[in-house]
């Protein structure tokens, strides 16, 4: 599709609240395959994305998988796969300055990233009637998986140069990976930066925002956008630093009050969020989903820049009936 970011934003801000769920994994059960089979095949991923918009015409965009292990695995991190769960990074690859110096920026074409780029290429080539957004990890969150989540927070204080060294390589890789999605026909990426929700505003500025801004300045334009995602509890404290990334839109998790986020954000910027993906979609009932959607719309529906969404990706074991009720609960 021919995509104009400005026009799409105007459409999102006009009329009734629109809906966007991050349905990376529940579609596998709907397709009769495992999560592992979904992630291991470009064809399965593409078929899953198209199945979602076939089932849910109110879904305002096509979003590819949110698998936060794929980029770390490209750098050599060990990843544990299970049949029906999200892959998990098991072993960091940077434990010292020497490891950071030896760390090579990988070629995305030689890793599992190539499967995901090809899936987006197939969906974009099918001529969808809404934008296609690929899923990628953010630079600080990638560095955290390369170093270990607790270790990177310690080293941000003890040895910031080490962290910046890893971030430089993570960012260089992400720029080429995101560029590949752009060339494959995607209209943007959803960049997951959840680890930045665990650090102070000053650290967010130095170790996350500065690198995301570099990516935004190089790749974002009116035909390709970057949507920032952070499901951490520290979002409100760092909201100015997060907004300084210059991303086209922002997606926040249910650890914060959506209306407080909206009050703090520029009213001309799209903001997505933030129904609980586990408590509602996996463990809740259709009635609870409907009540939660209604309550969130009552609190946030007066903000024209708000799009009702899940606070993060919905687990593979979520009830399809709960997902259906979400869309049924949106105003006509």
Coordinates of C-alpha atoms in Angstrom, one line a residue:
X1 CA 0.0 0.0 0.0
X2 CA 1.1 3.6 -0.5
X3 CA 1.6 4.9 3.0
X4 CA 1.6 8.4 4.3
X5 CA 2.4 8.7 8.0
X6 CA 0.7 12.0 8.4
X7 CA -2.5 10.8 6.7
X8 CA -2.6 7.6 8.7
X9 CA -2.2 9.6 11.9
X10 CA -5.1 11.8 10.9
X11 CA -7.2 8.7 10.2
X12 CA -6.3 7.2 13.6
X13 CA -7.2 10.5 15.4
X14 CA -10.6 10.9 13.7
X15 CA -13.9 9.3 14.9
X16 CA -14.3 6.3 17.2
X17 CA -11.4 4.7 19.1
X18 CA -9.4 2.3 16.9
X19 CA -8.0 -1.0 18.0
X20 CA -4.6 -2.6 17.8
X21 CA -3.6 -5.9 19.5
X22 CA 0.0 -7.3 19.5
X23 CA -1.0 -10.8 18.3
X24 CA 2.4 -12.2 17.6
X25 CA 1.7 -15.7 19.1
X26 CA -2.0 -16.6 19.7
X27 CA -2.5 -17.0 15.9
X28 CA -0.3 -20.1 16.0
X29 CA -3.0 -22.0 17.9
X30 CA -5.6 -20.7 15.5
X31 CA -3.5 -22.0 12.6
X32 CA -3.0 -25.4 14.2
X33 CA 0.8 -25.1 14.5
X34 CA 3.2 -24.5 17.4
X35 CA 4.9 -21.2 18.2
X36 CA 8.2 -22.7 17.3
X37 CA 6.8 -23.6 13.8
X38 CA 5.4 -20.1 13.5
X39 CA 8.8 -18.5 14.2
X40 CA 10.8 -20.9 12.1
X41 CA 9.0 -20.2 8.8
X42 CA 8.6 -17.0 6.8
X43 CA 5.5 -18.6 5.2
X44 CA 3.9 -19.4 8.5
X45 CA 4.5 -15.9 9.9
X46 CA 3.1 -14.3 6.8
X47 CA 0.1 -16.5 6.8
X48 CA -0.5 -15.7 10.5
X49 CA -0.3 -11.9 10.0
X50 CA -2.8 -12.2 7.1
X51 CA -5.1 -14.5 9.1
X52 CA -5.3 -11.9 11.9
X53 CA -6.5 -9.1 9.6
X54 CA -8.9 -11.6 7.9
X55 CA -10.4 -12.4 11.3
X56 CA -10.3 -8.8 12.7
X57 CA -11.1 -6.0 10.2
X58 CA -10.9 -3.5 13.0
X59 CA -7.2 -4.2 13.6
X60 CA -5.7 -0.9 12.4
X61 CA -2.3 -2.3 11.3
X62 CA -0.5 -5.5 10.7
X63 CA 2.2 -6.2 13.3
X64 CA 4.8 -8.9 12.9
X65 CA 6.1 -11.1 15.8
X66 CA 7.5 -9.5 19.0
X67 CA 10.3 -11.9 19.6
X68 CA 13.0 -10.2 21.7
X69 CA 15.5 -13.0 21.3
X70 CA 16.1 -13.0 17.6
X71 CA 18.5 -10.0 17.5
X72 CA 20.5 -11.3 20.5
X73 CA 20.8 -14.7 18.8
X74 CA 22.2 -13.0 15.7
X75 CA 25.0 -11.8 18.0
X76 CA 25.7 -15.3 19.2
X77 CA 23.6 -15.5 22.4
X78 CA 22.2 -18.9 23.3
X79 CA 18.5 -19.1 23.0
X80 CA 16.1 -21.7 24.5
X81 CA 13.1 -22.7 22.3
X82 CA 10.0 -24.3 23.5
X83 CA 7.1 -25.6 21.3
X84 CA 4.5 -23.1 22.5
X85 CA 6.2 -20.3 24.3
X86 CA 8.4 -17.3 23.5
X87 CA 12.1 -18.0 23.0
X88 CA 14.3 -16.9 25.9
X89 CA 17.9 -15.7 25.8
X90 CA 19.8 -18.1 28.2
X91 CA 23.5 -17.0 28.0
X92 CA 24.9 -13.5 27.6
X93 CA 27.9 -13.0 25.2
X94 CA 29.5 -10.0 26.9
X95 CA 31.0 -10.5 30.3
X96 CA 34.0 -8.2 30.1
X97 CA 35.6 -5.3 28.2
X98 CA 37.5 -7.9 26.1
X99 CA 34.2 -9.6 25.1
X100 CA 32.8 -6.2 24.1
X101 CA 35.8 -5.4 22.0
X102 CA 35.6 -8.8 20.3
X103 CA 31.9 -8.5 19.7
X104 CA 31.2 -8.4 15.9
X105 CA 28.2 -6.7 14.4
X106 CA 26.5 -9.6 12.6
X107 CA 24.9 -9.7 9.1
X108 CA 21.2 -10.0 9.6
X109 CA 20.9 -12.1 6.4
X110 CA 22.9 -15.0 8.1
X111 CA 20.6 -15.2 11.1
X112 CA 17.0 -16.0 12.1
X113 CA 16.3 -12.3 11.3
X114 CA 16.2 -13.2 7.6
X115 CA 13.1 -15.3 8.2
X116 CA 11.3 -12.4 9.8
X117 CA 12.3 -9.9 7.0
X118 CA 11.1 -12.4 4.4
X119 CA 7.8 -12.8 6.2
X120 CA 7.2 -9.1 6.1
X121 CA 8.2 -9.0 2.5
X122 CA 5.5 -11.6 1.7
X123 CA 2.8 -9.7 3.5
X124 CA 3.7 -6.4 2.0
X125 CA 3.7 -8.0 -1.5
X126 CA 0.2 -9.2 -0.9
X127 CA -1.1 -5.7 -1.2
X128 CA -2.7 -5.2 2.3
X129 CA -5.1 -2.4 2.9
X130 CA -3.4 -1.2 6.1
X131 CA 0.2 -0.6 7.2
X132 CA 2.6 -3.4 8.0
X133 CA 4.8 -2.8 11.1
X134 CA 7.7 -5.2 11.8
X135 CA 8.8 -6.0 15.4
X136 CA 12.3 -5.2 16.6
X137 CA 14.1 -4.8 19.9
X138 CA 15.4 -1.4 21.1
X139 CA 19.2 -0.8 21.5
X140 CA 19.3 -0.8 25.3
X141 CA 17.1 -3.9 25.6
X142 CA 19.3 -5.7 23.1
X143 CA 22.5 -4.7 24.9
X144 CA 20.8 -6.0 28.1
X145 CA 20.3 -9.4 26.5
X146 CA 23.9 -9.4 25.3
X147 CA 25.3 -8.5 28.7
X148 CA 22.6 -9.8 31.1
X149 CA 19.7 -7.6 32.4
X150 CA 21.1 -7.1 35.9
X151 CA 24.7 -6.7 34.8
X152 CA 24.0 -3.9 32.3
X153 CA 22.2 -1.9 35.0
X154 CA 25.2 -2.3 37.3
X155 CA 27.6 -1.4 34.5
X156 CA 25.7 1.7 33.6
X157 CA 27.0 3.1 36.9
X158 CA 30.3 1.2 37.3
X159 CA 31.6 1.1 33.7
X160 CA 29.4 3.2 31.4
X161 CA 32.0 3.1 28.6
X162 CA 31.6 -0.7 28.4
X163 CA 27.8 -0.3 28.0
X164 CA 28.3 2.4 25.3
X165 CA 30.6 0.1 23.5
X166 CA 28.0 -2.7 23.3
X167 CA 25.3 -0.1 22.5
X168 CA 27.3 1.2 19.6
X169 CA 27.4 -2.3 18.0
X170 CA 23.8 -3.0 18.9
X171 CA 22.6 0.2 17.3
X172 CA 24.7 -0.3 14.1
X173 CA 23.1 -3.7 13.7
X174 CA 19.6 -2.4 14.4
X175 CA 20.0 0.3 11.8
X176 CA 20.8 -2.2 9.1
X177 CA 18.1 -4.7 10.3
X178 CA 15.4 -2.0 10.3
X179 CA 16.6 -0.7 6.9
X180 CA 16.0 -4.3 5.6
X181 CA 12.4 -4.1 6.8
X182 CA 12.0 -0.8 5.1
X183 CA 13.3 -2.2 1.8
X184 CA 11.1 -5.2 2.2
X185 CA 8.0 -3.0 2.1
X186 CA 7.2 -2.4 5.8
X187 CA 5.7 0.9 6.7
X188 CA 7.5 1.0 10.0
X189 CA 8.7 -1.0 13.0
X190 CA 7.5 -1.4 16.6
X191 CA 10.6 -1.0 18.6
X192 CA 10.4 -2.8 22.0
X193 CA 12.6 -1.1 24.7
X194 CA 11.2 -2.5 27.9
X195 CA 14.5 -2.5 29.8
X196 CA 14.6 1.3 29.7
X197 CA 11.5 1.1 32.0
X198 CA 13.8 -0.1 34.8
X199 CA 16.4 2.7 34.9
X200 CA 16.5 6.3 35.9
X201 CA 15.5 9.2 33.6
X202 CA 19.2 10.2 33.2
X203 CA 20.1 6.7 32.3
X204 CA 17.2 6.5 29.8
X205 CA 18.5 9.7 28.2
X206 CA 22.1 8.5 27.9
X207 CA 21.7 4.8 27.3
X208 CA 18.5 4.5 25.3
X209 CA 17.1 7.8 23.9
X210 CA 20.4 8.9 22.4
X211 CA 20.7 5.7 20.4
X212 CA 17.1 5.5 19.4
X213 CA 17.2 9.1 18.2
X214 CA 20.1 8.2 16.0
X215 CA 18.0 5.4 14.4
X216 CA 15.0 7.7 14.0
X217 CA 17.0 10.5 12.4
X218 CA 18.5 8.0 9.9
X219 CA 15.5 5.9 8.9
X220 CA 12.2 7.5 9.9
X221 CA 10.3 9.6 7.2
X222 CA 6.8 10.1 6.0
X223 CA 6.6 6.7 4.5
X224 CA 8.3 4.7 7.3
X225 CA 7.8 5.2 11.0
X226 CA 9.2 4.0 14.3
X227 CA 6.7 3.2 17.1
X228 CA 8.3 3.1 20.5
X229 CA 7.2 0.4 23.0
X230 CA 7.9 0.3 26.7
X231 CA 5.9 -1.8 29.1
X232 CA 8.1 -0.8 32.2
X233 CA 6.8 0.8 35.3
X234 CA 9.2 3.7 35.1
X235 CA 7.7 5.2 32.0
X236 CA 6.1 8.2 33.7
X237 CA 9.3 9.2 35.4
X238 CA 11.1 9.2 32.1
X239 CA 8.3 10.3 29.8
X240 CA 10.2 13.5 28.6
X241 CA 13.3 11.4 27.8
X242 CA 11.2 8.8 26.0
X243 CA 9.4 11.5 23.9
X244 CA 12.8 13.0 23.0
X245 CA 13.5 9.9 20.9
X246 CA 11.4 11.6 18.1
X247 CA 9.5 8.4 17.3
X248 CA 6.3 8.7 15.3
X249 CA 4.1 7.0 18.0
X250 CA 4.4 5.4 21.4
X251 CA 3.0 2.2 22.9
X252 CA 2.9 1.7 26.6
X253 CA 2.2 -1.2 29.0
X254 CA -0.3 -1.7 31.7
X255 CA 2.2 -1.0 34.5
X256 CA 1.2 2.6 34.2
X257 CA -2.1 4.5 34.1
X258 CA -2.9 5.2 30.4
X259 CA -4.6 8.5 31.1
X260 CA -1.5 9.8 33.0
X261 CA 0.7 8.9 30.1
X262 CA -1.7 10.7 27.7
X263 CA -1.7 13.8 29.8
X264 CA 2.1 13.9 29.7
X265 CA 2.4 13.3 25.9
X266 CA 2.1 15.7 23.1
X267 CA -1.6 15.6 22.0
X268 CA -0.5 15.5 18.4
X269 CA 1.4 12.3 18.9
X270 CA -0.3 8.9 18.6
X271 CA -0.2 6.8 21.8
X272 CA -1.2 3.2 22.0
X273 CA -2.1 1.0 25.1
X274 CA -2.6 -0.6 27.5
X275 CA -4.9 -3.5 28.5
X276 CA -3.2 -6.3 30.5
X277 CA -2.3 -9.0 28.1
X278 CA -2.0 -11.8 30.7
X279 CA -4.7 -11.0 33.3
X280 CA -7.3 -10.2 30.6
X281 CA -6.5 -12.1 27.4
X282 CA -4.9 -15.2 28.8
X283 CA -6.5 -15.6 32.3
X284 CA -9.6 -13.5 31.9
X285 CA -13.1 -14.1 30.5
X286 CA -14.8 -12.4 27.5
X287 CA -16.9 -10.4 29.9
X288 CA -13.9 -9.2 31.8
X289 CA -12.3 -8.2 28.5
X290 CA -15.4 -6.3 27.5
X291 CA -15.6 -4.5 30.9
X292 CA -11.9 -3.6 30.7
X293 CA -12.2 -2.1 27.2
X294 CA -15.3 -0.1 28.2
X295 CA -13.6 1.2 31.3
X296 CA -10.4 2.2 29.5
X297 CA -12.4 3.9 26.8
X298 CA -14.3 5.9 29.4
X299 CA -11.0 7.0 31.0
X300 CA -9.1 7.7 27.8
X301 CA -11.6 8.0 24.9
X302 CA -11.6 11.8 25.1
X303 CA -7.9 11.8 24.0
X304 CA -8.2 11.8 20.1
X305 CA -4.5 10.7 19.8
X306 CA -5.1 7.5 21.8
X307 CA -5.5 4.0 20.2
X308 CA -6.8 1.2 22.5
X309 CA -4.3 -1.7 22.5
X310 CA -2.8 -4.5 24.6
X311 CA -0.1 -3.3 26.9
X312 CA 2.4 -5.7 25.3
X313 CA 2.3 -8.8 23.1
X314 CA -0.5 -11.2 24.0
X315 CA 0.7 -14.7 25.2
X316 CA 0.4 -17.7 22.9
X317 CA -2.0 -19.4 25.4
X318 CA -4.5 -16.5 25.3
X319 CA -8.1 -17.3 24.6
X320 CA -9.2 -16.6 21.0
X321 CA -12.7 -15.9 22.3
X322 CA -11.2 -13.1 24.5
X323 CA -9.4 -11.6 21.6
X324 CA -12.7 -11.7 19.5
X325 CA -14.5 -9.9 22.4
X326 CA -11.9 -7.1 22.4
X327 CA -12.8 -6.2 18.8
X328 CA -16.5 -6.7 19.4
X329 CA -16.3 -4.2 22.3
X330 CA -14.9 -1.4 20.1
X331 CA -17.5 1.3 19.3
X332 CA -19.0 1.1 15.8

